[in-house]
Amino acid sequence: MQDRYHRKINYLRISVTDRCNLRCVYCMPPAGVKSVSHGQILTIEEIAEVVAAGVPAGISKVRLTGGEPLIRRGVLELVAKLRAIPEIDDIALTTNGILLEKMARNLKDAGVDRVNISLDTLKPVRYREVTRGGNLDQVWRGINTALGLGLQLVKINTVVIRGFNDDELEDMARLTMEHPLHVRFIELMPVGTSENWARGRYIPSSEVRELITGALGNLTDENRTLGNGPARYGRLPGALGTVGFISAVSDHFCDRCNRLRLTATGQLRPCLFSHRETDLKGALRSGADREALTRIFQSTVMSKPDRHHLETDRPQHDRVMSQIGG
Ligand code: SAM
Ligand code: SF4
Ligand code: SF4
């Protein structure tokens, strides 16, 4: 359905768990976030019911995220349940890739169309540093497995961090020359606990683009959108894949926003940076029927703000990225 600003809202990002097997420096504090108890997290059946209730309000595309979605017990069952909803025509997943080698085949068989894999560096030591302990080899095995399975689109998410990976952006972009990968450079957002950490480390997409085109040649604009997101894509000369830019801070693509977010604890949010949320879990557990849940979707769509004000406002601190679902 359309919101007050004439945007078509059809996409739901679902955080299936607030837990993670990594602790990326920009996403979580060193000790991790205090996980909520299992009882507070939506069950697999509840998530599927919430999505079914979103359908009459216009939801037709979903993304499973977290935390790390692949550590959520029952994630395959969830994918199968979502696949069984005829109106849902796109099921995507964002993962750190650590468990992907093992799970990719089953995910595809259950109905996942596309995967995004987060990878901020090509250097094993740096990878261990930024993720506080991750093993880069495992991620590469996951990426290669996903490519081998012929999943429609395999995208790499790279958060650009000054003084950390700004000397590797060219190498990351070069991956698209040899592999049908879509490498997306994401602006570091001052969100949740990473706000202080992010200060001084942010690099705007315009600078990343200049660096890449200076080193590797012009990017030909790819007009088709790849998936449901706000990235702008270009192709290097002769490349198999594309390079994308997600300029969440510098180019508020809010005028093209199509999404709502569901937190692991069952709160429906109109916007990543809004602190407004509606308690779908409470409604569900107190016996609300599907129509009542659909009405919550509809009122959340109508409460979407026009845009974020990250350039001037301090973000809301109530949750970190892994809890909202990045
Ligand atoms: N654990 C999964 C993963 O890492 O892909 C899914 C959840 S993670 C929160 C989703 C995405 O959000 C990742 O690509 C991550 O790099 C990104 N992210 C987390 N914190 C961020 C921040 N402060 N600024 C920009 N991107 C961020
Ligand atoms: Fe975990 Fe993803 Fe956050 Fe890294 S970015 S700590 S992998 S949720
Ligand atoms: Fe949409 Fe809010 Fe993100 Fe803007 S900040 S793109 S309105 S979710």
Coordinates of C-alpha atoms and ligand atoms in Angstrom, one line a residue:
M1 CA 0.0 0.0 0.0
Q2 CA 1.0 3.6 -0.3
D3 CA 2.1 5.7 2.6
R4 CA 1.4 9.4 3.2
Y5 CA 4.3 10.4 0.9
H6 CA 3.0 8.2 -2.0
R7 CA 5.7 5.6 -1.5
K8 CA 4.7 2.0 -2.2
I9 CA 5.5 -0.1 0.9
N10 CA 5.9 -3.8 0.0
Y11 CA 9.0 -5.0 1.7
L12 CA 9.5 -6.3 5.3
R13 CA 12.9 -6.8 6.8
I14 CA 12.6 -9.4 9.6
S15 CA 15.1 -9.8 12.4
V16 CA 14.8 -13.5 13.2
T17 CA 17.2 -13.3 16.2
D18 CA 19.1 -10.6 18.1
R19 CA 22.0 -13.0 18.6
C20 CA 25.1 -13.4 16.5
N21 CA 28.1 -15.6 16.2
L22 CA 30.3 -12.5 15.5
R23 CA 30.8 -9.1 17.2
C24 CA 31.6 -6.6 14.5
V25 CA 33.1 -3.5 16.0
Y26 CA 30.6 -1.1 14.4
C27 CA 27.6 -3.2 15.3
M28 CA 28.0 -4.6 18.7
P29 CA 29.8 -3.9 22.0
P30 CA 32.7 -6.3 22.7
A31 CA 30.7 -8.4 25.1
G32 CA 27.7 -8.5 22.7
V33 CA 24.3 -7.2 23.5
K34 CA 22.4 -8.8 26.3
S35 CA 20.1 -11.2 24.4
V36 CA 16.5 -11.3 25.4
S37 CA 15.1 -14.7 26.6
H38 CA 13.7 -17.1 24.1
G39 CA 10.1 -16.5 25.3
Q40 CA 10.4 -12.8 24.2
I41 CA 11.4 -13.7 20.7
L42 CA 8.7 -14.4 18.1
T43 CA 8.4 -18.1 17.3
I44 CA 8.8 -19.4 13.8
E45 CA 5.0 -19.8 13.5
E46 CA 4.4 -16.3 14.9
I47 CA 6.8 -14.8 12.3
A48 CA 5.0 -16.6 9.5
E49 CA 1.6 -15.4 10.9
V50 CA 2.8 -11.8 11.0
V51 CA 4.0 -12.0 7.4
A52 CA 0.7 -13.5 6.3
A53 CA -1.0 -10.6 8.1
G54 CA 1.2 -8.1 6.3
V55 CA 0.2 -9.4 2.8
P56 CA -3.2 -7.6 2.7
A57 CA -1.3 -4.4 3.7
G58 CA 0.8 -4.9 0.6
I59 CA 3.9 -6.9 1.8
S60 CA 5.2 -9.1 -1.0
K61 CA 8.9 -9.2 -0.3
V62 CA 10.8 -10.2 2.8
R63 CA 14.4 -10.3 3.9
L64 CA 15.6 -12.4 6.9
T65 CA 18.3 -10.7 8.9
G66 CA 19.3 -10.3 12.5
G67 CA 21.6 -10.7 14.4
E68 CA 22.8 -13.6 12.4
P69 CA 19.8 -15.3 10.8
L70 CA 21.6 -18.6 10.2
I71 CA 22.0 -19.3 13.9
R72 CA 18.3 -19.1 14.5
R73 CA 16.9 -22.6 15.1
G74 CA 14.1 -23.3 12.6
V75 CA 15.2 -20.8 10.0
L76 CA 14.8 -23.3 7.2
E77 CA 11.3 -24.1 8.4
L78 CA 10.5 -20.4 8.4
V79 CA 11.7 -20.0 4.8
A80 CA 9.5 -22.9 3.8
K81 CA 6.5 -21.4 5.6
L82 CA 7.1 -18.0 3.9
R83 CA 7.5 -19.7 0.5
A84 CA 4.1 -21.3 1.0
I85 CA 2.5 -17.8 1.1
P86 CA 1.6 -17.3 -2.6
E87 CA 1.7 -13.5 -2.5
I88 CA 5.3 -13.5 -1.2
D89 CA 7.3 -13.4 -4.4
D90 CA 10.8 -12.7 -3.1
I91 CA 12.7 -14.1 -0.1
A92 CA 16.1 -12.8 0.6
L93 CA 18.6 -13.3 3.4
T94 CA 21.4 -11.2 4.9
T95 CA 24.2 -13.2 6.6
N96 CA 27.7 -12.9 7.7
G97 CA 28.4 -16.1 5.7
I98 CA 30.1 -18.0 8.5
L99 CA 27.5 -20.9 8.3
L100 CA 26.6 -20.4 4.7
E101 CA 28.7 -23.2 3.2
K102 CA 26.8 -25.7 5.4
M103 CA 23.4 -24.3 4.9
A104 CA 23.2 -22.7 1.4
R105 CA 21.8 -25.8 -0.4
N106 CA 19.1 -26.3 2.2
L107 CA 18.2 -22.6 2.2
K108 CA 17.9 -22.6 -1.6
D109 CA 15.8 -25.8 -1.5
A110 CA 13.5 -24.3 1.2
G111 CA 12.9 -21.2 -1.0
V112 CA 15.5 -18.5 -0.5
D113 CA 15.9 -16.5 -3.8
R114 CA 18.9 -14.3 -2.9
V115 CA 21.6 -13.8 -0.4
N116 CA 23.6 -10.8 0.8
I117 CA 26.9 -11.6 2.5
S118 CA 28.7 -9.1 4.7
L119 CA 32.4 -8.8 4.0
D120 CA 34.4 -5.7 4.9
T121 CA 37.9 -6.9 4.1
L122 CA 39.8 -9.4 2.0
K123 CA 42.6 -9.8 4.7
P124 CA 42.2 -12.6 7.2
V125 CA 43.8 -10.7 10.1
R126 CA 41.7 -7.6 9.5
Y127 CA 38.6 -9.8 9.2
R128 CA 39.3 -11.4 12.6
E129 CA 39.8 -7.9 14.0
V130 CA 36.7 -6.2 12.6
T131 CA 34.4 -9.2 13.5
R132 CA 36.2 -9.9 16.8
G133 CA 37.2 -13.4 16.0
G134 CA 35.7 -14.4 12.6
N135 CA 37.4 -16.7 10.1
L136 CA 37.6 -15.3 6.6
D137 CA 38.1 -18.7 4.9
Q138 CA 34.7 -19.8 6.2
V139 CA 33.0 -16.8 4.6
W140 CA 34.7 -17.4 1.2
R141 CA 33.6 -21.0 1.3
G142 CA 30.1 -19.8 1.9
I143 CA 30.3 -17.2 -1.0
N144 CA 31.6 -19.8 -3.4
T145 CA 28.9 -22.3 -2.4
A146 CA 26.2 -19.7 -3.0
L147 CA 27.7 -18.8 -6.4
G148 CA 27.9 -22.5 -7.2
L149 CA 24.2 -23.1 -6.5
G150 CA 23.3 -20.4 -9.0
L151 CA 21.3 -18.3 -6.5
Q152 CA 19.8 -15.4 -8.6
L153 CA 21.9 -12.7 -7.0
V154 CA 24.8 -12.9 -4.7
K155 CA 25.6 -9.6 -3.2
I156 CA 28.5 -8.6 -0.9
N157 CA 27.9 -5.8 1.7
T158 CA 31.0 -3.9 2.5
V159 CA 30.8 -1.2 5.2
V160 CA 33.4 1.5 4.3
I161 CA 35.5 2.5 7.3
R162 CA 38.2 5.2 7.2
G163 CA 41.5 4.0 8.4
F164 CA 40.4 0.3 8.3
N165 CA 39.4 -0.8 4.8
D166 CA 39.7 2.3 2.7
D167 CA 43.0 0.9 1.2
E168 CA 41.1 -2.2 0.0
L169 CA 38.1 -0.7 -1.9
E170 CA 39.7 -1.1 -5.3
D171 CA 40.4 -4.8 -4.5
M172 CA 36.8 -5.3 -3.3
A173 CA 35.5 -3.7 -6.5
R174 CA 37.8 -5.8 -8.6
L175 CA 36.0 -8.9 -7.4
T176 CA 33.2 -8.0 -9.8
M177 CA 35.6 -8.4 -12.7
E178 CA 36.1 -12.1 -12.2
H179 CA 32.9 -13.2 -10.4
P180 CA 29.2 -12.5 -11.0
L181 CA 29.1 -10.8 -7.6
H182 CA 27.4 -7.5 -6.8
V183 CA 29.7 -5.6 -4.4
R184 CA 27.9 -2.9 -2.5
F185 CA 29.7 -0.2 -0.5
I186 CA 27.7 0.9 2.5
E187 CA 28.2 4.2 4.3
L188 CA 28.9 3.7 8.0
M189 CA 25.9 4.8 10.0
P190 CA 26.1 6.3 13.4
V191 CA 23.6 4.0 14.9
G192 CA 23.1 2.4 18.3
T193 CA 26.2 1.7 20.3
S194 CA 28.5 2.3 17.3
E195 CA 27.8 6.0 17.3
N196 CA 31.0 7.0 19.1
W197 CA 33.0 4.4 17.3
A198 CA 31.8 5.6 13.9
R199 CA 32.8 9.2 14.5
G200 CA 35.6 10.2 12.1
R201 CA 35.5 6.9 10.3
Y202 CA 32.6 7.7 7.9
I203 CA 33.4 8.1 4.2
P204 CA 30.7 9.3 1.8
S205 CA 29.9 7.1 -1.2
S206 CA 30.9 10.0 -3.6
E207 CA 34.5 9.6 -2.3
V208 CA 34.4 5.8 -2.7
R209 CA 33.1 6.1 -6.2
E210 CA 35.9 8.5 -7.2
L211 CA 38.5 6.2 -5.8
I212 CA 37.2 3.2 -7.7
T213 CA 36.6 4.9 -11.0
G214 CA 40.0 6.6 -10.7
A215 CA 41.7 3.2 -10.3
L216 CA 39.6 0.8 -12.4
G217 CA 37.8 2.9 -15.0
N218 CA 34.3 4.3 -15.5
L219 CA 31.2 2.7 -14.1
T220 CA 28.4 2.3 -16.6
D221 CA 25.1 3.0 -14.8
E222 CA 23.0 -0.1 -14.4
N223 CA 19.5 1.2 -14.6
R224 CA 17.7 -2.0 -13.5
T225 CA 17.4 -2.3 -9.8
L226 CA 19.0 -5.4 -8.4
G227 CA 16.6 -6.6 -5.7
N228 CA 14.5 -4.3 -3.5
G229 CA 17.1 -2.0 -2.1
P230 CA 18.2 1.6 -2.5
A231 CA 21.7 0.9 -3.9
R232 CA 22.8 2.6 -7.1
Y233 CA 24.7 0.2 -9.4
G234 CA 27.4 0.6 -12.0
R235 CA 29.5 -1.9 -14.0
L236 CA 33.3 -1.7 -14.6
P237 CA 34.5 -2.3 -18.1
G238 CA 34.1 -6.0 -18.9
A239 CA 32.9 -7.0 -15.4
L240 CA 30.7 -10.0 -14.7
G241 CA 29.2 -8.3 -11.6
T242 CA 28.3 -4.8 -10.5
V243 CA 29.5 -2.3 -8.0
G244 CA 26.8 -0.7 -5.8
F245 CA 26.6 2.2 -3.4
I246 CA 24.3 2.5 -0.4
S247 CA 24.5 6.0 0.7
A248 CA 22.3 5.8 3.8
V249 CA 23.8 9.0 5.3
S250 CA 24.7 11.3 2.4
D251 CA 21.9 10.6 0.0
H252 CA 18.8 9.9 2.1
F253 CA 17.1 7.6 -0.3
C254 CA 14.1 7.8 2.0
D255 CA 12.0 9.2 -0.9
R256 CA 12.4 5.7 -2.5
C257 CA 11.9 3.8 0.7
N258 CA 9.6 0.7 0.5
R259 CA 10.2 -1.0 3.8
L260 CA 9.0 -1.8 7.3
R261 CA 11.0 -3.6 9.9
L262 CA 10.0 -6.4 12.3
T263 CA 12.3 -6.8 15.3
A264 CA 13.1 -10.2 16.8
T265 CA 10.8 -9.4 19.7
G266 CA 7.9 -8.7 17.4
Q267 CA 7.9 -4.9 17.3
L268 CA 6.9 -3.4 13.9
R269 CA 8.9 -0.3 13.0
P270 CA 8.1 2.2 10.3
C271 CA 11.7 3.3 9.8
L272 CA 15.2 2.2 10.9
F273 CA 15.7 5.5 12.7
S274 CA 12.2 5.9 14.2
H275 CA 11.7 5.0 17.9
R276 CA 8.1 4.4 17.3
E277 CA 7.2 0.7 17.2
T278 CA 4.0 -1.3 17.6
D279 CA 3.8 -4.4 19.6
L280 CA 2.7 -7.1 17.2
K281 CA 3.8 -9.9 19.5
G282 CA 1.6 -8.6 22.3
A283 CA -1.3 -8.3 20.0
L284 CA -0.7 -11.8 18.6
R285 CA -0.3 -13.4 22.1
S286 CA -3.4 -11.7 23.4
G287 CA -5.5 -13.3 20.7
A288 CA -5.6 -10.7 18.0
D289 CA -6.8 -12.2 14.7
R290 CA -5.2 -11.7 11.3
E291 CA -7.3 -8.8 10.4
A292 CA -6.4 -6.9 13.6
L293 CA -2.7 -7.6 12.8
T294 CA -3.2 -6.3 9.3
R295 CA -4.6 -3.1 10.7
I296 CA -1.4 -2.7 12.7
F297 CA 0.6 -3.0 9.4
Q298 CA -1.6 -0.4 7.8
S299 CA -1.3 2.1 10.6
T300 CA 2.5 1.5 10.7
V301 CA 2.7 2.2 6.9
M302 CA 0.7 5.5 7.5
S303 CA 3.1 6.5 10.3
K304 CA 6.3 6.2 8.2
P305 CA 8.3 9.4 8.5
D306 CA 9.3 11.2 5.3
R307 CA 13.0 10.6 5.9
H308 CA 15.7 10.3 8.5
H309 CA 17.6 13.4 9.7
L310 CA 21.0 11.7 10.3
E311 CA 23.0 14.7 9.1
T312 CA 21.5 16.9 11.8
D313 CA 19.9 14.8 14.4
R314 CA 21.3 12.4 16.9
P315 CA 20.0 8.9 16.1
Q316 CA 17.8 7.0 18.5
H317 CA 19.8 5.0 21.0
D318 CA 17.2 2.5 22.1
R319 CA 18.5 -0.5 20.1
V320 CA 21.6 -1.5 18.3
M321 CA 21.7 -2.6 14.7
S322 CA 21.7 -6.3 15.4
Q323 CA 18.5 -5.9 17.4
I324 CA 16.6 -3.9 14.8
G325 CA 17.8 -6.0 11.9
G326 CA 20.3 -4.1 9.7
Ligands
SAM1 N1 24.6 -10.7 10.7 C1 24.1 -10.4 9.4 C2 25.2 -9.8 8.6 O1 26.2 -9.2 9.2 O2 25.1 -9.7 7.4 C3 22.8 -9.7 9.3 C4 22.6 -8.5 10.2 S1 23.7 -7.1 10.0 C5 23.1 -6.0 11.3 C6 23.2 -6.5 8.5 C7 24.1 -5.5 7.8 O3 24.1 -4.3 8.6 C8 25.5 -6.0 7.7 O4 25.9 -5.9 6.3 C9 26.3 -5.0 8.5 O5 27.6 -4.7 7.9 C10 25.4 -3.7 8.5 N2 25.7 -2.8 9.6 C11 25.7 -3.1 10.9 N3 26.0 -2.0 11.6 C12 26.2 -1.0 10.7 C13 26.5 0.4 10.8 N4 26.7 1.0 11.9 N5 26.6 1.1 9.6 C14 26.4 0.5 8.4 N6 26.0 -0.8 8.3 C15 26.0 -1.5 9.4
SF4_2 FE1 26.7 -9.9 13.8 FE2 26.0 -8.9 11.4 FE3 26.3 -7.3 13.5 FE4 28.4 -8.4 12.5 S1 27.0 -6.9 11.5 S2 27.9 -8.3 14.7 S3 27.7 -10.3 11.8 S4 24.8 -8.9 13.3
SF4_3 FE1 13.2 4.3 4.9 FE2 13.6 5.3 7.3 FE3 15.6 4.1 6.0 FE4 14.7 6.5 5.2 S1 15.8 6.1 7.1 S2 15.2 4.7 3.9 S3 12.5 6.3 5.7 S4 13.8 3.2 6.8

